[in-house]
Short mmCIF file of C-alpha atoms in Angstrom, two decimals:
data_model
loop_
_atom_site.label_atom_id
_atom_site.label_comp_id
_atom_site.label_asym_id
_atom_site.label_seq_id
_atom_site.Cartn_x
_atom_site.Cartn_y
_atom_site.Cartn_z
CA MET A 1 158.31 100.45 117.25
CA ASN A 2 159.51 97.54 115.09
CA LEU A 3 158.25 94.16 116.33
CA SER A 4 159.07 90.55 115.56
CA LEU A 5 156.92 87.53 116.45
CA ILE A 6 158.63 84.17 116.33
CA GLY A 7 157.45 80.67 117.23
CA LEU A 8 159.64 79.03 119.88
CA GLN A 9 158.60 75.44 119.16
CA TRP A 10 158.18 73.46 115.91
CA GLY A 11 155.66 75.86 114.41
CA ASP A 12 151.86 75.63 114.73
CA GLU A 13 151.94 77.89 117.81
CA GLY A 14 149.00 79.99 116.62
CA LYS A 15 151.02 82.82 115.07
CA GLY A 16 148.37 83.50 112.43
CA LYS A 17 145.68 84.54 114.90
CA ILE A 18 148.04 86.76 116.93
CA ILE A 19 149.52 88.46 113.86
CA ASP A 20 146.02 89.01 112.50
CA PHE A 21 145.17 90.83 115.75
CA ILE A 22 148.41 92.85 115.85
CA SER A 23 147.92 93.91 112.24
CA ASN A 24 145.10 96.14 113.52
CA PHE A 25 147.86 98.39 114.89
CA SER A 26 150.60 97.86 112.26
CA ASN A 27 151.28 99.52 108.92
CA VAL A 28 153.38 96.74 107.39
CA ILE A 29 153.60 92.98 107.96
CA ILE A 30 156.77 91.45 106.52
CA ARG A 31 157.37 87.78 105.75
CA TYR A 32 161.13 87.26 105.62
CA ASN A 33 161.79 83.52 105.24
CA GLY A 34 160.40 80.17 104.12
CA GLY A 35 157.84 79.59 101.42
CA HIS A 36 154.52 77.84 101.01
CA ASN A 37 155.75 75.06 103.31
CA ALA A 38 154.32 77.12 106.19
CA GLY A 39 150.62 77.27 106.97
CA HIS A 40 148.87 79.87 109.14
CA THR A 41 145.24 79.37 110.19
CA ILE A 42 142.98 82.38 110.80
CA TYR A 43 139.27 82.27 111.63
CA LYS A 44 137.15 85.06 110.13
CA ASN A 45 133.35 85.18 110.46
CA LYS A 46 133.32 81.53 111.59
CA LYS A 47 135.24 80.59 108.45
CA LYS A 48 138.59 78.82 108.59
CA ASN A 49 141.23 80.44 106.35
CA ILE A 50 144.60 78.80 105.69
CA ILE A 51 147.31 80.95 104.13
CA LYS A 52 150.71 79.55 103.20
CA ILE A 53 152.77 82.34 101.65
CA ILE A 54 151.08 85.71 102.23
CA PRO A 55 151.63 87.41 105.64
CA SER A 56 148.83 87.01 108.18
CA GLY A 57 147.80 90.68 108.00
CA ILE A 58 146.15 90.08 104.63
CA PHE A 59 142.61 90.42 106.06
CA LYS A 60 143.17 94.01 107.20
CA LYS A 61 142.34 96.74 104.66
CA TYR A 62 145.00 99.25 105.71
CA CYS A 63 147.91 96.89 106.39
CA LEU A 64 150.56 96.32 103.71
CA CYS A 65 151.86 92.77 103.29
CA LEU A 66 155.40 92.39 101.96
CA LEU A 67 157.08 89.20 100.79
CA SER A 68 160.67 90.18 101.45
CA ASP A 69 164.04 88.90 100.23
CA ASN A 70 164.91 85.24 100.85
CA VAL A 71 161.30 84.05 100.58
CA PHE A 72 160.82 81.19 98.11
CA LEU A 73 157.82 81.83 95.90
CA LEU A 74 155.64 79.39 93.99
CA ILE A 75 153.73 81.82 91.78
CA GLU A 76 150.83 79.39 91.25
CA ASN A 77 150.28 79.27 95.00
CA LEU A 78 150.44 83.05 95.33
CA LEU A 79 147.83 83.52 92.59
CA LYS A 80 145.38 81.42 94.64
CA GLU A 81 145.93 83.42 97.84
CA ILE A 82 146.05 86.99 96.53
CA LYS A 83 142.32 86.84 95.86
CA LEU A 84 141.91 87.61 99.58
CA ASN A 85 143.26 91.17 99.33
CA PHE A 86 145.43 91.70 96.24
CA LYS A 87 145.72 95.48 96.67
CA ASN A 88 147.83 95.23 99.84
CA VAL A 89 150.33 92.59 98.68
CA PHE A 90 153.83 93.53 97.48
CA ILE A 91 156.65 91.26 96.36
CA SER A 92 160.39 91.87 96.51
CA LYS A 93 162.17 91.60 93.18
CA ASN A 94 164.87 89.47 94.86
CA ILE A 95 162.55 86.56 95.77
CA PHE A 96 163.64 83.20 94.39
CA VAL A 97 161.07 81.36 92.28
CA ILE A 98 159.93 77.76 92.81
CA ASN A 99 158.60 75.60 89.99
CA LEU A 100 156.05 72.82 90.38
CA ILE A 101 158.77 70.40 89.21
CA ASP A 102 160.70 71.18 92.41
CA GLU A 103 157.80 69.79 94.46
CA PHE A 104 157.90 66.53 92.50
CA ILE A 105 161.69 66.21 92.94
CA ASP A 106 161.29 66.98 96.66
CA TYR A 107 158.88 64.05 96.88
CA LEU A 108 161.36 61.74 95.12
CA PHE A 109 164.23 62.64 97.46
CA ASP A 110 162.11 62.31 100.60
CA LYS A 111 161.26 58.72 99.62
CA ILE A 112 164.98 58.00 100.05
CA ILE A 113 166.06 60.13 103.03
CA LYS A 114 162.66 59.96 104.86
CA ILE A 115 162.70 63.39 106.54
CA GLY A 116 158.93 63.81 106.30
CA THR A 117 158.88 67.12 104.43
CA THR A 118 155.83 68.99 103.16
CA PHE A 119 156.89 68.29 99.52
CA SER A 120 156.92 72.04 98.81
CA GLY A 121 160.18 71.99 96.86
CA ILE A 122 161.96 74.35 99.29
CA SER A 123 164.95 72.06 99.79
CA ILE A 124 165.36 71.59 96.02
CA VAL A 125 165.33 75.35 95.37
CA ASN A 126 167.90 75.83 98.13
CA PHE A 127 170.07 73.18 96.50
CA ARG A 128 169.74 74.90 93.11
CA LYS A 129 170.54 78.20 94.79
CA VAL A 130 173.79 76.82 96.23
CA ILE A 131 174.98 75.46 92.87
CA LYS A 132 174.00 78.73 91.12
CA CYS A 133 171.23 77.09 89.13
CA CYS A 134 168.36 79.22 90.35
CA PHE A 135 166.69 82.51 89.46
CA ASN A 136 164.75 85.26 91.19
CA ILE A 137 161.98 87.51 89.91
CA ARG A 138 164.24 90.28 88.62
CA ASN A 139 166.06 87.76 86.39
CA ILE A 140 162.82 87.03 84.54
CA PHE A 141 162.81 90.53 83.04
CA LYS A 142 166.39 90.30 81.71
CA PHE A 143 167.09 89.68 78.02
CA ASN A 144 169.31 86.66 78.83
CA PHE A 145 166.66 84.88 80.91
CA ILE A 146 166.50 82.07 78.36
CA ASN A 147 170.12 81.19 79.22
CA ILE A 148 169.21 80.94 82.92
CA ILE A 149 166.30 78.64 82.06
CA LYS A 150 168.68 76.37 80.13
CA LYS A 151 170.69 75.75 83.30
CA VAL A 152 167.56 75.01 85.31
CA VAL A 153 166.21 72.58 82.70
CA PHE A 154 169.62 70.86 82.56
CA PHE A 155 169.44 70.36 86.34
CA TYR A 156 165.93 68.88 86.16
CA ASN A 157 166.82 66.45 83.39
CA ILE A 158 169.94 65.26 85.25
CA ILE A 159 167.79 64.52 88.32
CA PHE A 160 165.30 62.54 86.24
CA ILE A 161 168.14 60.49 84.76
CA PHE A 162 169.38 59.79 88.30
CA PHE A 163 165.96 58.46 89.30
CA LYS A 164 165.70 56.54 85.98
CA LEU A 165 162.55 58.37 84.98
CA LYS A 166 161.63 58.80 81.32
CA ILE A 167 160.72 62.47 81.76
CA LYS A 168 162.22 65.36 79.85
CA ILE A 169 161.60 69.07 80.46
CA TYR A 170 161.73 71.37 77.44
CA ILE A 171 163.24 74.85 77.69
CA PHE A 172 160.55 76.83 75.86
CA PHE A 173 157.74 75.07 77.74
CA LEU A 174 159.14 76.21 81.10
CA PHE A 175 160.07 79.63 79.72
CA LYS A 176 156.54 80.38 78.47
CA LYS A 177 154.91 79.13 81.66
CA ILE A 178 157.01 81.37 83.91
CA LYS A 179 156.47 84.41 81.67
CA LYS A 180 152.72 83.80 81.69
CA ASN A 181 152.52 83.55 85.50
CA ILE A 182 154.68 86.59 86.14
CA PHE A 183 152.33 88.75 84.06
CA PHE A 184 149.61 88.56 86.76
CA ILE A 185 151.85 89.88 89.57
CA LYS A 186 154.09 92.22 87.55
CA LYS A 187 152.63 95.42 89.04
CA LYS A 188 153.24 94.21 92.60
CA ILE A 189 156.98 93.68 92.24
CA ILE A 190 159.00 96.35 94.05
CA ASN A 191 162.45 97.16 95.40
CA ASN A 192 162.51 95.59 98.87
CA CYS A 193 164.46 98.48 100.43
CA LEU A 194 161.69 101.00 99.68
CA ILE A 195 159.59 99.51 102.48
CA ILE A 196 162.17 97.77 104.67
CA ASN A 197 164.24 100.86 105.39
CA SER A 198 161.43 103.41 105.48
CA ASN A 199 160.50 105.24 108.69
CA ILE A 200 157.20 103.44 109.26
CA ASP A 201 156.86 100.83 112.01
CA LYS A 202 157.22 97.26 110.80
CA PHE A 203 156.12 93.86 112.04
CA PHE A 204 158.25 90.83 111.07
CA GLU A 205 156.53 87.46 110.69
CA SER A 206 158.48 84.18 110.79
CA SER A 207 157.32 81.23 108.71
CA GLN A 208 158.03 78.30 111.06
CA GLY A 209 159.15 77.78 114.65
CA VAL A 210 162.80 78.11 115.70
CA MET A 211 163.09 74.39 116.53
CA LEU A 212 162.97 73.92 112.75
CA ASP A 213 165.79 76.41 112.14
CA PHE A 214 168.36 74.97 109.72
CA ASN A 215 171.28 75.57 112.12
CA LYS A 216 169.74 75.69 115.61
CA GLY A 217 166.89 73.20 115.22
CA THR A 218 166.70 69.43 115.60
CA PHE A 219 168.78 68.64 112.51
CA PRO A 220 168.26 66.89 110.08
CA PHE A 221 164.51 67.15 110.69
CA VAL A 222 164.44 70.89 110.02
CA THR A 223 163.40 73.35 107.33
CA ASN A 224 165.89 74.85 104.87
CA SER A 225 165.61 78.43 106.15
CA ASN A 226 167.07 80.32 109.08
CA ILE A 227 164.15 81.05 111.41
CA ILE A 228 165.94 82.70 114.36
CA ASN A 229 165.56 86.45 114.84
CA LYS A 230 169.11 87.30 113.78
CA SER A 231 168.26 86.24 110.23
CA ILE A 232 165.86 89.21 109.88
CA TYR A 233 168.75 91.60 109.23
CA ILE A 234 170.32 89.36 106.57
CA ASP A 235 167.17 88.08 104.88
CA THR A 236 165.50 91.50 104.51
CA ASN A 237 168.49 93.90 104.28
CA PHE A 238 167.03 95.71 107.28
CA TYR A 239 169.38 98.24 108.85
CA LEU A 240 170.58 97.53 112.38
CA LYS A 241 167.67 99.33 114.02
CA LYS A 242 166.02 98.28 117.25
CA ILE A 243 163.46 95.48 117.10
CA LYS A 244 161.43 94.16 120.02
CA PHE A 245 161.42 90.37 119.87
CA ILE A 246 158.29 88.57 121.09
CA GLY A 247 158.08 84.78 121.36
CA ILE A 248 154.97 82.64 121.00
CA ILE A 249 154.38 79.14 122.40
CA LYS A 250 151.52 76.69 122.76
CA SER A 251 150.37 75.52 126.18
CA PHE A 252 151.65 72.13 124.97
CA SER A 253 153.91 71.04 122.08
CA THR A 254 153.16 69.71 118.61
CA ARG A 255 155.14 68.83 115.53
CA VAL A 256 154.32 67.38 112.12
CA GLY A 257 156.41 64.78 110.32
CA ASN A 258 159.44 62.83 111.47
CA GLY A 259 162.05 63.94 113.96
CA PHE A 260 162.95 63.95 117.62
CA PHE A 261 160.08 64.70 120.04
CA ASN A 262 161.07 63.74 123.56
CA THR A 263 157.80 64.68 125.33
CA LYS A 264 155.33 63.11 122.87
CA PHE A 265 152.17 61.51 124.28
CA LYS A 266 151.67 57.77 124.03
CA LYS A 267 149.90 56.59 120.87
CA GLN A 268 146.29 56.41 122.10
CA LYS A 269 146.49 59.63 124.10
CA ASN A 270 148.18 61.38 121.18
CA ILE A 271 145.41 60.40 118.74
CA PHE A 272 142.65 61.37 121.20
CA PHE A 273 144.19 64.71 122.12
CA SER A 274 145.10 65.67 118.53
CA TYR A 275 141.67 64.80 117.14
CA ILE A 276 139.66 66.52 119.88
CA ASN A 277 141.72 69.73 119.50
CA GLU A 278 141.87 69.57 115.69
CA GLU A 279 145.66 69.32 115.62
CA PHE A 280 146.19 68.79 111.90
CA GLY A 281 149.00 70.32 109.85
CA SER A 282 147.75 73.46 108.08
CA ASN A 283 149.85 72.62 105.04
CA THR A 284 149.80 68.82 104.79
CA LEU A 285 146.63 68.05 106.84
CA ARG A 286 148.63 65.32 108.58
CA LEU A 287 147.80 64.52 112.22
CA ARG A 288 150.21 66.41 114.48
CA ASN A 289 152.13 64.62 117.22
CA SER A 290 151.29 66.24 120.56
CA GLY A 291 153.18 66.33 123.86
CA TRP A 292 154.24 68.42 126.82
CA ILE A 293 156.35 71.59 126.75
CA ASP A 294 160.10 70.95 126.97
CA MET A 295 161.30 73.78 129.21
CA ASN A 296 164.98 73.15 128.37
CA SER A 297 164.53 73.80 124.67
CA LEU A 298 162.18 76.73 125.41
CA ILE A 299 164.70 78.46 127.69
CA GLU A 300 167.50 78.01 125.14
CA MET A 301 165.38 79.41 122.30
CA ILE A 302 164.39 82.41 124.43
CA LYS A 303 168.08 83.18 124.98
CA ILE A 304 169.10 82.61 121.36
CA ASN A 305 166.34 84.88 120.05
CA ASN A 306 166.66 87.59 122.74
CA ILE A 307 162.94 87.28 123.59
CA SER A 308 161.58 90.03 125.85
CA ASN A 309 157.97 88.81 126.21
CA LEU A 310 155.97 85.63 125.66
CA ILE A 311 152.56 84.86 124.19
CA ILE A 312 150.95 81.53 125.10
CA THR A 313 148.12 80.05 123.01
CA LYS A 314 145.54 77.24 123.17
CA MET A 315 145.11 77.28 126.94
CA ASP A 316 141.56 76.05 126.33
CA SER A 317 142.88 72.81 124.78
CA LEU A 318 144.16 71.50 128.14
CA ILE A 319 140.68 71.37 129.67
CA CYS A 320 140.22 67.83 128.31
CA LEU A 321 143.15 66.57 130.45
CA LYS A 322 143.20 65.74 134.15
CA TYR A 323 146.90 66.41 134.66
CA ILE A 324 149.43 68.62 132.85
CA LYS A 325 153.19 68.17 132.82
CA LEU A 326 156.20 70.38 132.09
CA LEU A 327 159.54 68.75 131.32
CA ILE A 328 162.22 70.25 133.58
CA ASN A 329 165.30 68.13 132.82
CA TYR A 330 166.49 64.68 131.70
CA LYS A 331 168.19 62.06 133.84
CA ILE A 332 170.58 59.19 133.14
CA ASN A 333 171.97 57.29 136.13
CA ASN A 334 170.70 60.07 138.44
CA LYS A 335 172.71 62.70 136.54
CA LYS A 336 170.86 65.70 135.10
CA PHE A 337 171.10 66.62 131.42
CA PHE A 338 169.66 69.55 129.49
CA ASP A 339 170.49 68.72 125.85
CA TYR A 340 167.11 68.64 124.06
CA LYS A 341 168.71 67.38 120.80
CA ASN A 342 169.63 63.96 122.24
CA ASN A 343 167.15 61.09 122.31
CA ILE A 344 167.02 60.70 126.11
CA TYR A 345 163.96 59.01 127.57
CA ASN A 346 164.29 59.41 131.36
CA ASN A 347 162.41 62.68 131.81
CA ASN A 348 161.80 64.69 134.97
CA TYR A 349 158.39 66.38 134.90
CA PHE A 350 156.66 68.94 137.06
CA LEU A 351 153.00 67.98 137.53
CA PHE A 352 149.99 70.35 137.50
CA ASN A 353 146.27 69.80 137.91
CA SER A 354 144.20 71.01 134.96
CA TRP A 355 141.24 73.40 135.00
CA LYS A 356 137.59 73.00 134.04
CA LYS A 357 136.62 76.42 132.65
CA ILE A 358 138.32 79.49 131.18
CA LYS A 359 137.10 83.08 131.36
CA ASN A 360 138.26 86.20 129.50
CA ASN A 361 139.03 87.90 132.80
CA TYR A 362 142.38 86.53 133.97
CA PHE A 363 141.64 86.94 137.69
CA GLN A 364 138.36 85.02 137.44
CA ASN A 365 140.12 81.86 136.27
CA GLU A 366 140.95 78.91 138.49
CA LYS A 367 144.02 78.68 140.68
CA ASN A 368 145.57 75.89 138.58
CA PHE A 369 145.35 78.11 135.50
CA HIS A 370 147.32 80.83 137.33
CA LEU A 371 149.91 78.37 138.66
CA TYR A 372 150.66 77.04 135.18
CA ILE A 373 151.12 80.52 133.69
CA ARG A 374 153.25 81.86 136.55
CA PHE A 375 155.44 78.75 136.67
CA ILE A 376 156.37 79.15 132.99
CA GLU A 377 157.13 82.83 133.61
CA LYS A 378 159.33 82.00 136.59
CA ILE A 379 161.31 79.19 134.94
CA THR A 380 161.91 81.14 131.71
CA ASN A 381 162.36 84.48 133.51
CA THR A 382 160.21 86.02 130.74
CA PRO A 383 156.83 87.74 131.30
CA ILE A 384 153.75 86.48 129.47
CA ILE A 385 151.76 89.38 127.99
CA ILE A 386 148.98 87.65 126.00
CA ILE A 387 147.07 84.40 126.62
CA SER A 388 144.93 82.91 123.84
CA ILE A 389 141.91 80.91 125.04
CA GLY A 390 140.05 80.19 121.79
CA LYS A 391 139.91 80.43 118.00
CA LYS A 392 138.29 83.85 117.72
CA GLU A 393 140.24 87.12 117.68
CA LYS A 394 138.40 88.25 120.84
CA ASP A 395 139.50 85.16 122.79
CA LEU A 396 142.57 86.87 124.23
CA ILE A 397 143.63 87.75 127.76
CA PHE A 398 146.05 90.67 128.18
CA LEU A 399 148.34 90.78 131.21
#
């Protein structure tokens, strides 16, 4: 069976750990969007591993990891990560290539528009892609690649003139650097369709959460990729075969950077909760903003992505709190609203008591633990199949 796991919040839902576990039973893990602006954290032998571009099945010997079409690749970043398990990594020839200069330009633009990006250059590559001033891996091996580089260098120099910077990029410097980097991964470049449309079962891994989707997220504070499940068929050229869509959420909400966050904790509580639960961005190491689950946005994302089952993570993190809340709806002048994209502050919450301990046996846990899980199931009308209660792979409860 083909599976897809997608985060239903702003990312950081703990996808890395769950995908690492599921890769024990999968032949292929496919990354189909984003770039190194995503960070997945996996604990192995008490060691914390952060991977940004390679799929989370990289630690399994017999699981292939494919970077599919529409992934944006910074080759320098890939060369750092493939040391983990280079034999199992394959790269589509249609992947678009990022240069380190794109990261610098991304930083310059964010100083003006103040989105709070990860400075990974993804937005700049997307811009170059739209104006046909971009290249993918297969272009590097063409005899006229030097002409493509000329267009890219022209773009960079125009941007530097705009920012009044006395910087000039030379064609042959960039040309030689790209050719040198591509040499190390040349043998891993394949035709994407050889794996995507084969008969083996596949597991599709999203980069960020759907609340950061370019079209359906909290625009403009979003990523530059389509995260929702429908994009799998376009981004990977996967035939219209059946996929089971599974959603993953945290027992609370977090997001990094700027943007609308209606259920965010107050400043002191946010700092305390984020520090005690090590809520730092895997990519930027910035302190995450923490808050309660917004059930309105969760229900909408479940419908949009045709989610059949849910996975909930970090249930152990709520032990430090006395009370837990779930946002049910918003109110203005005693009228109910459900639009999560508007900055409405009068929230209606459902209150729960927290729990003191968590055990691996679901039925041995406290009543409040059960009430919280079953309430989410009832409101979303979606069964929860896995509960994560810790950092280790064994810290899972199966329902």
